[in-house]
Amino acid sequence: KRGIDKLGAFLAASDRMLVLYSDIYLARLWTVYELAFFLSRHEISSMTMVPVHHAVFVIMFFIFITMSNTLEALLEQWGDKTVVMGVVALTISFIASLVARQWHRERVAIDVRLSN
């Protein structure tokens, strides 16, 4: 409660705002207040909105890289690894394209919600 009481002073002293956005972000009263207060004192260009699923993608990417490095180490003992590394590269490219499409869709949805 004490933190929320000081939220206005904190936001007024802030130059930028980073919002980790999810579907429930605008469903909570204090986050709507936070957003409205910040935008009443700052330009929208001072705010950055990042969908929460990006953190999940980064974690999945590092797990995938770790797994592919482990697989590569095992394949060095077994011989030729060209085909397997090609499959790994294609899989990474496919996952990255899916995430980029989803990110773009969410970014457009965020922009539409903020403009209304």
mmCIF file of C-alpha atoms in Angstrom:
data_model
loop_
_atom_site.group_PDB
_atom_site.id
_atom_site.type_symbol
_atom_site.label_atom_id
_atom_site.label_comp_id
_atom_site.label_asym_id
_atom_site.label_seq_id
_atom_site.Cartn_x
_atom_site.Cartn_y
_atom_site.Cartn_z
ATOM 1 C CA LYS A 1 0.000 0.000 0.000
ATOM 2 C CA ARG A 2 2.772 2.472 0.865
ATOM 3 C CA GLY A 3 4.423 1.768 -2.490
ATOM 4 C CA ILE A 4 1.236 2.523 -4.415
ATOM 5 C CA ASP A 5 0.786 5.743 -2.408
ATOM 6 C CA LYS A 6 4.168 6.954 -3.731
ATOM 7 C CA LEU A 7 3.622 5.724 -7.284
ATOM 8 C CA GLY A 8 2.730 9.174 -8.641
ATOM 9 C CA ALA A 9 5.903 10.757 -7.239
ATOM 10 C CA PHE A 10 8.011 7.917 -8.627
ATOM 11 C CA LEU A 11 6.458 8.187 -12.092
ATOM 12 C CA ALA A 12 6.759 11.972 -12.118
ATOM 13 C CA ALA A 13 10.494 11.643 -11.440
ATOM 14 C CA SER A 14 10.934 8.990 -14.145
ATOM 15 C CA ASP A 15 12.078 9.862 -17.666
ATOM 16 C CA ARG A 16 11.082 6.567 -19.274
ATOM 17 C CA MET A 17 8.698 3.707 -18.620
ATOM 18 C CA LEU A 18 9.134 0.062 -19.554
ATOM 19 C CA VAL A 19 5.903 -1.941 -19.586
ATOM 20 C CA LEU A 20 6.066 -5.735 -19.633
ATOM 21 C CA TYR A 21 2.703 -6.138 -21.305
ATOM 22 C CA SER A 22 0.344 -9.089 -21.052
ATOM 23 C CA ASP A 23 -3.396 -9.453 -21.574
ATOM 24 C CA ILE A 24 -4.072 -8.729 -17.900
ATOM 25 C CA TYR A 25 -2.003 -5.532 -17.761
ATOM 26 C CA LEU A 26 -4.924 -3.196 -18.486
ATOM 27 C CA ALA A 27 -7.331 -5.270 -16.374
ATOM 28 C CA ARG A 28 -5.805 -4.085 -13.085
ATOM 29 C CA LEU A 29 -6.728 -0.680 -11.754
ATOM 30 C CA TRP A 30 -3.278 0.276 -10.461
ATOM 31 C CA THR A 31 -1.605 -0.502 -13.786
ATOM 32 C CA VAL A 32 -4.185 1.616 -15.637
ATOM 33 C CA TYR A 33 -3.505 4.422 -13.140
ATOM 34 C CA GLU A 34 0.239 3.975 -13.608
ATOM 35 C CA LEU A 35 -0.060 4.151 -17.384
ATOM 36 C CA ALA A 36 -2.471 7.109 -17.376
ATOM 37 C CA PHE A 37 -0.381 9.085 -14.895
ATOM 38 C CA PHE A 38 2.845 8.514 -16.818
ATOM 39 C CA LEU A 39 1.282 9.462 -20.160
ATOM 40 C CA SER A 40 -0.289 12.594 -18.633
ATOM 41 C CA ARG A 41 3.225 13.867 -17.858
ATOM 42 C CA HIS A 42 5.324 12.359 -20.664
ATOM 43 C CA GLU A 43 5.199 11.772 -24.402
ATOM 44 C CA ILE A 44 4.219 8.290 -25.554
ATOM 45 C CA SER A 45 7.698 7.978 -27.097
ATOM 46 C CA SER A 46 9.069 7.860 -23.519
ATOM 47 C CA MET A 47 7.304 4.550 -22.982
ATOM 48 C CA THR A 48 8.417 1.141 -24.241
ATOM 49 C CA MET A 49 6.003 -1.788 -24.269
ATOM 50 C CA VAL A 50 7.404 -5.311 -24.467
ATOM 51 C CA PRO A 51 5.128 -8.364 -24.576
ATOM 52 C CA VAL A 52 5.850 -10.782 -21.729
ATOM 53 C CA HIS A 53 6.274 -13.741 -24.069
ATOM 54 C CA HIS A 54 9.652 -12.322 -25.174
ATOM 55 C CA ALA A 55 11.212 -13.467 -21.905
ATOM 56 C CA VAL A 56 9.874 -16.961 -22.543
ATOM 57 C CA PHE A 57 11.383 -16.896 -26.043
ATOM 58 C CA VAL A 58 14.796 -15.849 -24.716
ATOM 59 C CA ILE A 59 14.793 -18.639 -22.129
ATOM 60 C CA MET A 60 13.682 -21.189 -24.733
ATOM 61 C CA PHE A 61 16.370 -19.951 -27.123
ATOM 62 C CA PHE A 62 19.132 -20.422 -24.539
ATOM 63 C CA ILE A 63 17.848 -23.882 -23.653
ATOM 64 C CA PHE A 64 17.799 -24.775 -27.349
ATOM 65 C CA ILE A 65 21.340 -23.462 -27.868
ATOM 66 C CA THR A 66 22.551 -25.449 -24.854
ATOM 67 C CA MET A 67 20.893 -28.587 -26.198
ATOM 68 C CA SER A 68 22.344 -28.079 -29.685
ATOM 69 C CA ASN A 69 25.845 -27.532 -28.246
ATOM 70 C CA THR A 70 25.502 -30.734 -26.236
ATOM 71 C CA LEU A 71 24.309 -32.560 -29.350
ATOM 72 C CA GLU A 72 27.233 -31.173 -31.337
ATOM 73 C CA ALA A 73 29.693 -32.394 -28.708
ATOM 74 C CA LEU A 74 28.152 -35.863 -28.859
ATOM 75 C CA LEU A 75 28.213 -35.885 -32.660
ATOM 76 C CA GLU A 76 31.908 -35.018 -32.713
ATOM 77 C CA GLN A 77 32.498 -38.386 -31.122
ATOM 78 C CA TRP A 78 30.258 -40.150 -33.661
ATOM 79 C CA GLY A 79 31.484 -38.578 -36.889
ATOM 80 C CA ASP A 80 29.700 -36.403 -39.502
ATOM 81 C CA LYS A 81 27.459 -33.714 -38.038
ATOM 82 C CA THR A 82 26.528 -31.649 -41.120
ATOM 83 C CA VAL A 83 22.958 -32.950 -41.494
ATOM 84 C CA VAL A 84 22.117 -32.627 -37.812
ATOM 85 C CA MET A 85 23.506 -29.080 -37.590
ATOM 86 C CA GLY A 86 21.467 -28.164 -40.689
ATOM 87 C CA VAL A 87 18.314 -29.434 -38.996
ATOM 88 C CA VAL A 88 19.210 -27.447 -35.869
ATOM 89 C CA ALA A 89 19.734 -24.272 -37.924
ATOM 90 C CA LEU A 90 16.414 -24.739 -39.743
ATOM 91 C CA THR A 91 14.607 -25.344 -36.463
ATOM 92 C CA ILE A 92 16.074 -22.186 -34.920
ATOM 93 C CA SER A 93 15.077 -20.186 -38.014
ATOM 94 C CA PHE A 94 11.535 -21.561 -37.916
ATOM 95 C CA ILE A 95 11.089 -20.800 -34.213
ATOM 96 C CA ALA A 96 12.510 -17.297 -34.670
ATOM 97 C CA SER A 97 10.084 -16.587 -37.532
ATOM 98 C CA LEU A 98 7.108 -17.776 -35.455
ATOM 99 C CA VAL A 99 8.125 -15.574 -32.550
ATOM 100 C CA ALA A 100 8.688 -12.581 -34.843
ATOM 101 C CA ARG A 101 5.201 -12.989 -36.344
ATOM 102 C CA GLN A 102 3.616 -13.268 -32.901
ATOM 103 C CA TRP A 103 5.589 -10.259 -31.660
ATOM 104 C CA HIS A 104 4.413 -8.165 -34.597
ATOM 105 C CA ARG A 105 0.772 -9.164 -34.047
ATOM 106 C CA GLU A 106 0.986 -8.308 -30.359
ATOM 107 C CA ARG A 107 2.724 -5.012 -31.106
ATOM 108 C CA VAL A 108 -0.060 -4.000 -33.492
ATOM 109 C CA ALA A 109 -2.698 -5.038 -30.908
ATOM 110 C CA ILE A 110 -0.924 -2.972 -28.233
ATOM 111 C CA ASP A 111 -0.823 0.074 -30.517
ATOM 112 C CA VAL A 112 -4.551 -0.324 -31.289
ATOM 113 C CA ARG A 113 -5.432 -0.626 -27.576
ATOM 114 C CA LEU A 114 -3.362 2.454 -26.689
ATOM 115 C CA SER A 115 -4.853 4.555 -29.476
ATOM 116 C CA ASN A 116 -8.423 3.870 -28.307
#
